[in-house]
Amino acid sequence: MSDDDAYMDNRPRSPHTDEQRKKFRADLTQRFMKDLPATIERIWELPCLNITSVSKPYPDLLIEARELFVNGYFYSCVAMCGIVGERLIKDVLRNSVSIEKDEKNQRPSEAAFDQLERVEVFGIVNFLNEAGLLSKDAATAARELGALRNAYAHSRGKDSEKDAIEAIKYLHAIVEDTVSIFKGFDLQHGVMIFKDMDTRGDVLRAKVTKLK
């Protein structure tokens, strides 16, 4: 499309008829089949996804971010990864906060927690990292993802496909340190190694569980 060309989408004005539905179906099917080979190949670029929080919105949000990449919506993918990453980070803080009041430890109210939504996420990342609630690798990934998301939110993205898979990888680094079923484990030669510090805090024990 040249600078003198115009793009117009008048489909919403089409009549609501079965004939028009068949035309839409044919057009969408043709587009789907044209993009299908590249769509299939992108599946193999994704990291595996194994998470625990099935009762929370994470599965749907993570699947949406991954599907945007697979289907070639790279700008949207970067933005969605940033959104999900920020949600994960803020929920780590939300799930870890306890306050002392009247000589009792208690959870803040939901209204108090809602104020966290106004706090800049980079500060939360740094706090969680310093408090030992977020690993160095996850904190670095969160910072990189936030910067990448901001670049695209302000139309400064350069290579959307490359940046989309980078955003996916950054997001999954956060997932691995927060809601992954393998959090705290290392996979070594088909064996799950569980890392756990003893009471002295300076000796690393490894409990081994073979994968079935």
mmCIF file of C-alpha atoms in Angstrom:
data_model
loop_
_atom_site.group_PDB
_atom_site.id
_atom_site.type_symbol
_atom_site.label_atom_id
_atom_site.label_comp_id
_atom_site.label_asym_id
_atom_site.label_seq_id
_atom_site.Cartn_x
_atom_site.Cartn_y
_atom_site.Cartn_z
ATOM 1 C CA MET A 1 0.000 0.000 0.000
ATOM 2 C CA SER A 2 1.480 3.345 -1.086
ATOM 3 C CA ASP A 3 1.094 6.656 0.749
ATOM 4 C CA ASP A 4 -1.647 7.613 -1.707
ATOM 5 C CA ASP A 5 -3.693 4.466 -1.099
ATOM 6 C CA ALA A 6 -6.491 4.235 1.423
ATOM 7 C CA TYR A 7 -7.710 1.367 3.572
ATOM 8 C CA MET A 8 -11.412 1.112 4.296
ATOM 9 C CA ASP A 9 -13.295 -1.574 6.233
ATOM 10 C CA ASN A 10 -17.024 -1.272 5.660
ATOM 11 C CA ARG A 11 -17.905 -4.798 6.752
ATOM 12 C CA PRO A 12 -19.832 -3.577 9.819
ATOM 13 C CA ARG A 13 -22.314 -1.962 7.410
ATOM 14 C CA SER A 14 -22.968 -5.235 5.617
ATOM 15 C CA PRO A 15 -26.465 -6.714 5.871
ATOM 16 C CA HIS A 16 -27.028 -9.317 8.605
ATOM 17 C CA THR A 17 -27.854 -12.139 6.197
ATOM 18 C CA ASP A 18 -26.806 -15.763 5.866
ATOM 19 C CA GLU A 19 -25.315 -14.963 2.474
ATOM 20 C CA GLN A 20 -23.093 -12.298 4.015
ATOM 21 C CA ARG A 21 -22.105 -14.669 6.838
ATOM 22 C CA LYS A 22 -20.974 -17.207 4.246
ATOM 23 C CA LYS A 23 -18.870 -14.530 2.556
ATOM 24 C CA PHE A 24 -17.277 -13.529 5.853
ATOM 25 C CA ARG A 25 -16.590 -17.186 6.600
ATOM 26 C CA ALA A 26 -14.950 -17.702 3.230
ATOM 27 C CA ASP A 27 -12.807 -14.577 3.590
ATOM 28 C CA LEU A 28 -11.699 -15.501 7.110
ATOM 29 C CA THR A 29 -10.983 -19.084 6.114
ATOM 30 C CA GLN A 30 -8.840 -17.929 3.195
ATOM 31 C CA ARG A 31 -6.881 -15.583 5.461
ATOM 32 C CA PHE A 32 -6.490 -18.298 8.104
ATOM 33 C CA MET A 33 -5.192 -20.835 5.601
ATOM 34 C CA LYS A 34 -2.784 -18.316 4.101
ATOM 35 C CA ASP A 35 -1.269 -17.557 7.534
ATOM 36 C CA LEU A 36 -1.439 -21.121 8.860
ATOM 37 C CA PRO A 37 2.093 -22.313 7.933
ATOM 38 C CA ALA A 38 3.752 -19.385 9.747
ATOM 39 C CA THR A 39 1.292 -19.709 12.644
ATOM 40 C CA ILE A 40 2.237 -23.355 13.135
ATOM 41 C CA GLU A 41 5.961 -22.603 13.116
ATOM 42 C CA ARG A 42 5.587 -19.950 15.814
ATOM 43 C CA ILE A 43 4.172 -22.528 18.257
ATOM 44 C CA TRP A 44 7.650 -24.074 18.551
ATOM 45 C CA GLU A 45 9.128 -20.703 19.531
ATOM 46 C CA LEU A 46 7.075 -20.537 22.729
ATOM 47 C CA PRO A 47 8.361 -21.611 26.141
ATOM 48 C CA CYS A 48 6.370 -24.376 27.842
ATOM 49 C CA LEU A 49 3.695 -23.185 30.253
ATOM 50 C CA ASN A 50 3.114 -24.965 33.596
ATOM 51 C CA ILE A 51 1.323 -22.917 36.248
ATOM 52 C CA THR A 52 -0.494 -23.558 39.508
ATOM 53 C CA SER A 53 -2.975 -20.721 39.927
ATOM 54 C CA VAL A 54 -5.885 -22.214 38.012
ATOM 55 C CA SER A 55 -8.411 -20.311 40.126
ATOM 56 C CA LYS A 56 -6.937 -16.924 39.243
ATOM 57 C CA PRO A 57 -6.920 -15.044 35.934
ATOM 58 C CA TYR A 58 -3.352 -16.022 35.048
ATOM 59 C CA PRO A 59 -4.139 -18.983 32.754
ATOM 60 C CA ASP A 60 -6.481 -16.953 30.557
ATOM 61 C CA LEU A 61 -4.131 -13.946 30.496
ATOM 62 C CA LEU A 62 -1.049 -16.017 29.707
ATOM 63 C CA ILE A 63 -2.844 -17.995 27.021
ATOM 64 C CA GLU A 64 -4.066 -14.761 25.429
ATOM 65 C CA ALA A 65 -0.538 -13.326 25.361
ATOM 66 C CA ARG A 66 0.823 -16.516 23.791
ATOM 67 C CA GLU A 67 -2.001 -16.746 21.249
ATOM 68 C CA LEU A 68 -1.385 -13.165 20.147
ATOM 69 C CA PHE A 69 2.186 -14.150 19.274
ATOM 70 C CA VAL A 70 1.201 -17.385 17.562
ATOM 71 C CA ASN A 71 -1.374 -15.559 15.455
ATOM 72 C CA GLY A 72 1.048 -12.820 14.463
ATOM 73 C CA TYR A 73 -0.324 -9.898 16.480
ATOM 74 C CA PHE A 74 3.105 -8.852 17.692
ATOM 75 C CA TYR A 75 2.431 -5.294 18.896
ATOM 76 C CA SER A 76 -0.530 -6.516 20.912
ATOM 77 C CA CYS A 77 1.547 -9.411 22.229
ATOM 78 C CA VAL A 78 4.196 -7.091 23.674
ATOM 79 C CA ALA A 79 1.535 -4.974 25.362
ATOM 80 C CA MET A 80 -0.292 -8.004 26.755
ATOM 81 C CA CYS A 81 2.914 -9.524 28.122
ATOM 82 C CA GLY A 82 3.585 -6.261 29.946
ATOM 83 C CA ILE A 83 0.071 -6.248 31.389
ATOM 84 C CA VAL A 84 0.308 -9.847 32.642
ATOM 85 C CA GLY A 85 3.809 -9.331 34.015
ATOM 86 C CA GLU A 86 2.682 -6.296 35.993
ATOM 87 C CA ARG A 87 -0.302 -8.234 37.365
ATOM 88 C CA LEU A 88 1.967 -11.049 38.539
ATOM 89 C CA ILE A 89 4.396 -8.627 40.212
ATOM 90 C CA LYS A 90 1.682 -6.685 42.027
ATOM 91 C CA ASP A 91 0.037 -9.900 43.206
ATOM 92 C CA VAL A 92 3.331 -11.116 44.691
ATOM 93 C CA LEU A 93 3.366 -7.968 46.802
ATOM 94 C CA ARG A 94 -0.336 -8.245 47.574
ATOM 95 C CA ASN A 95 0.062 -11.836 48.765
ATOM 96 C CA SER A 96 3.086 -10.995 50.927
ATOM 97 C CA VAL A 97 1.981 -7.881 52.791
ATOM 98 C CA SER A 98 1.016 -7.965 56.451
ATOM 99 C CA ILE A 99 0.788 -4.959 58.746
ATOM 100 C CA GLU A 100 1.109 -4.664 62.509
ATOM 101 C CA LYS A 101 -1.722 -2.791 64.167
ATOM 102 C CA ASP A 102 -2.751 -2.841 67.823
ATOM 103 C CA GLU A 103 -0.031 -5.450 68.460
ATOM 104 C CA LYS A 104 -1.594 -7.777 65.890
ATOM 105 C CA ASN A 105 -0.494 -8.766 62.416
ATOM 106 C CA GLN A 106 -3.261 -8.477 59.882
ATOM 107 C CA ARG A 107 -3.880 -8.198 56.183
ATOM 108 C CA PRO A 108 -4.636 -4.761 54.753
ATOM 109 C CA SER A 109 -8.126 -4.176 53.410
ATOM 110 C CA GLU A 110 -8.923 -4.619 49.741
ATOM 111 C CA ALA A 111 -9.346 -0.852 49.512
ATOM 112 C CA ALA A 112 -5.785 -0.442 50.801
ATOM 113 C CA PHE A 113 -4.462 -3.045 48.380
ATOM 114 C CA ASP A 114 -6.182 -1.265 45.518
ATOM 115 C CA GLN A 115 -3.853 1.693 46.102
ATOM 116 C CA LEU A 116 -1.006 -0.528 44.872
ATOM 117 C CA GLU A 117 -2.490 -0.274 41.397
ATOM 118 C CA ARG A 118 -1.303 3.348 41.364
ATOM 119 C CA VAL A 119 2.265 2.486 42.376
ATOM 120 C CA GLU A 120 4.897 2.423 39.628
ATOM 121 C CA VAL A 121 5.789 -1.217 38.973
ATOM 122 C CA PHE A 122 9.560 -0.769 38.736
ATOM 123 C CA GLY A 123 9.642 0.324 42.365
ATOM 124 C CA ILE A 124 7.644 -2.753 43.374
ATOM 125 C CA VAL A 125 10.047 -4.998 41.445
ATOM 126 C CA ASN A 126 13.027 -3.496 43.272
ATOM 127 C CA PHE A 127 11.291 -3.847 46.644
ATOM 128 C CA LEU A 128 10.373 -7.500 46.051
ATOM 129 C CA ASN A 129 13.899 -8.288 44.896
ATOM 130 C CA GLU A 130 15.508 -6.633 47.937
ATOM 131 C CA ALA A 131 13.007 -8.366 50.236
ATOM 132 C CA GLY A 132 13.868 -11.780 48.799
ATOM 133 C CA LEU A 133 10.399 -12.295 47.325
ATOM 134 C CA LEU A 134 11.528 -12.108 43.693
ATOM 135 C CA SER A 135 14.725 -13.609 42.316
ATOM 136 C CA LYS A 136 17.383 -11.548 40.602
ATOM 137 C CA ASP A 137 16.616 -13.189 37.244
ATOM 138 C CA ALA A 138 12.874 -12.565 37.564
ATOM 139 C CA ALA A 139 13.442 -8.960 38.653
ATOM 140 C CA THR A 140 15.721 -8.357 35.669
ATOM 141 C CA ALA A 141 13.136 -9.900 33.338
ATOM 142 C CA ALA A 142 10.394 -7.728 34.864
ATOM 143 C CA ARG A 143 12.432 -4.572 34.287
ATOM 144 C CA GLU A 144 13.246 -5.535 30.699
ATOM 145 C CA LEU A 145 9.620 -6.427 29.996
ATOM 146 C CA GLY A 146 8.399 -3.158 31.476
ATOM 147 C CA ALA A 147 10.809 -1.156 29.347
ATOM 148 C CA LEU A 148 9.825 -3.084 26.224
ATOM 149 C CA ARG A 149 6.133 -2.674 26.910
ATOM 150 C CA ASN A 150 6.590 1.082 27.461
ATOM 151 C CA ALA A 151 8.433 1.411 24.151
ATOM 152 C CA TYR A 152 5.518 -0.114 22.274
ATOM 153 C CA ALA A 153 2.914 1.758 24.293
ATOM 154 C CA HIS A 154 4.539 4.972 23.066
ATOM 155 C CA SER A 155 4.983 3.807 19.457
ATOM 156 C CA ARG A 156 8.746 3.350 19.733
ATOM 157 C CA GLY A 157 8.860 -0.338 18.817
ATOM 158 C CA LYS A 158 11.365 -1.302 16.121
ATOM 159 C CA ASP A 159 11.080 -5.037 15.378
ATOM 160 C CA SER A 160 7.706 -6.237 16.602
ATOM 161 C CA GLU A 161 8.115 -9.963 15.865
ATOM 162 C CA LYS A 162 11.536 -10.168 17.521
ATOM 163 C CA ASP A 163 10.390 -8.061 20.456
ATOM 164 C CA ALA A 164 7.206 -10.117 20.885
ATOM 165 C CA ILE A 165 9.091 -13.365 21.468
ATOM 166 C CA GLU A 166 11.487 -11.506 23.784
ATOM 167 C CA ALA A 167 8.475 -10.224 25.738
ATOM 168 C CA ILE A 168 7.123 -13.782 25.956
ATOM 169 C CA LYS A 169 10.468 -15.010 27.326
ATOM 170 C CA TYR A 170 10.670 -12.190 29.884
ATOM 171 C CA LEU A 171 7.111 -12.936 30.979
ATOM 172 C CA HIS A 172 7.876 -16.610 31.428
ATOM 173 C CA ALA A 173 10.918 -15.788 33.540
ATOM 174 C CA ILE A 174 8.519 -14.005 35.906
ATOM 175 C CA VAL A 175 6.096 -16.921 35.744
ATOM 176 C CA GLU A 176 8.852 -19.387 36.662
ATOM 177 C CA ASP A 177 9.539 -17.437 39.874
ATOM 178 C CA THR A 178 5.911 -16.847 40.853
ATOM 179 C CA VAL A 179 3.133 -19.214 39.730
ATOM 180 C CA SER A 180 4.977 -22.031 37.958
ATOM 181 C CA ILE A 181 4.402 -25.527 39.316
ATOM 182 C CA PHE A 182 8.181 -25.940 39.056
ATOM 183 C CA LYS A 183 9.019 -22.914 41.228
ATOM 184 C CA GLY A 184 11.940 -23.836 43.475
ATOM 185 C CA PHE A 185 12.928 -26.785 41.314
ATOM 186 C CA ASP A 186 15.677 -27.378 38.786
ATOM 187 C CA LEU A 187 15.260 -29.881 35.948
ATOM 188 C CA GLN A 188 18.513 -31.761 35.480
ATOM 189 C CA HIS A 189 18.709 -34.755 33.120
ATOM 190 C CA GLY A 190 15.042 -35.647 33.567
ATOM 191 C CA VAL A 191 15.198 -35.287 37.358
ATOM 192 C CA MET A 192 13.497 -32.581 39.435
ATOM 193 C CA ILE A 193 15.879 -31.093 42.027
ATOM 194 C CA PHE A 194 14.105 -29.281 44.871
ATOM 195 C CA LYS A 195 16.225 -26.602 46.511
ATOM 196 C CA ASP A 196 15.631 -25.876 50.167
ATOM 197 C CA MET A 197 17.788 -23.938 52.647
ATOM 198 C CA ASP A 198 18.394 -25.492 56.073
ATOM 199 C CA THR A 199 17.861 -23.597 59.311
ATOM 200 C CA ARG A 200 21.374 -22.115 59.228
ATOM 201 C CA GLY A 201 20.600 -20.579 55.858
ATOM 202 C CA ASP A 202 24.012 -21.429 54.399
ATOM 203 C CA VAL A 203 23.663 -25.065 53.317
ATOM 204 C CA LEU A 204 21.669 -26.026 50.247
ATOM 205 C CA ARG A 205 19.836 -29.330 50.455
ATOM 206 C CA ALA A 206 18.528 -31.084 47.374
ATOM 207 C CA LYS A 207 15.517 -33.373 47.428
ATOM 208 C CA VAL A 208 15.244 -35.403 44.264
ATOM 209 C CA THR A 209 12.006 -36.464 42.620
ATOM 210 C CA LYS A 210 12.104 -38.456 39.391
ATOM 211 C CA LEU A 211 9.769 -37.337 36.656
ATOM 212 C CA LYS A 212 7.110 -39.871 35.731
#
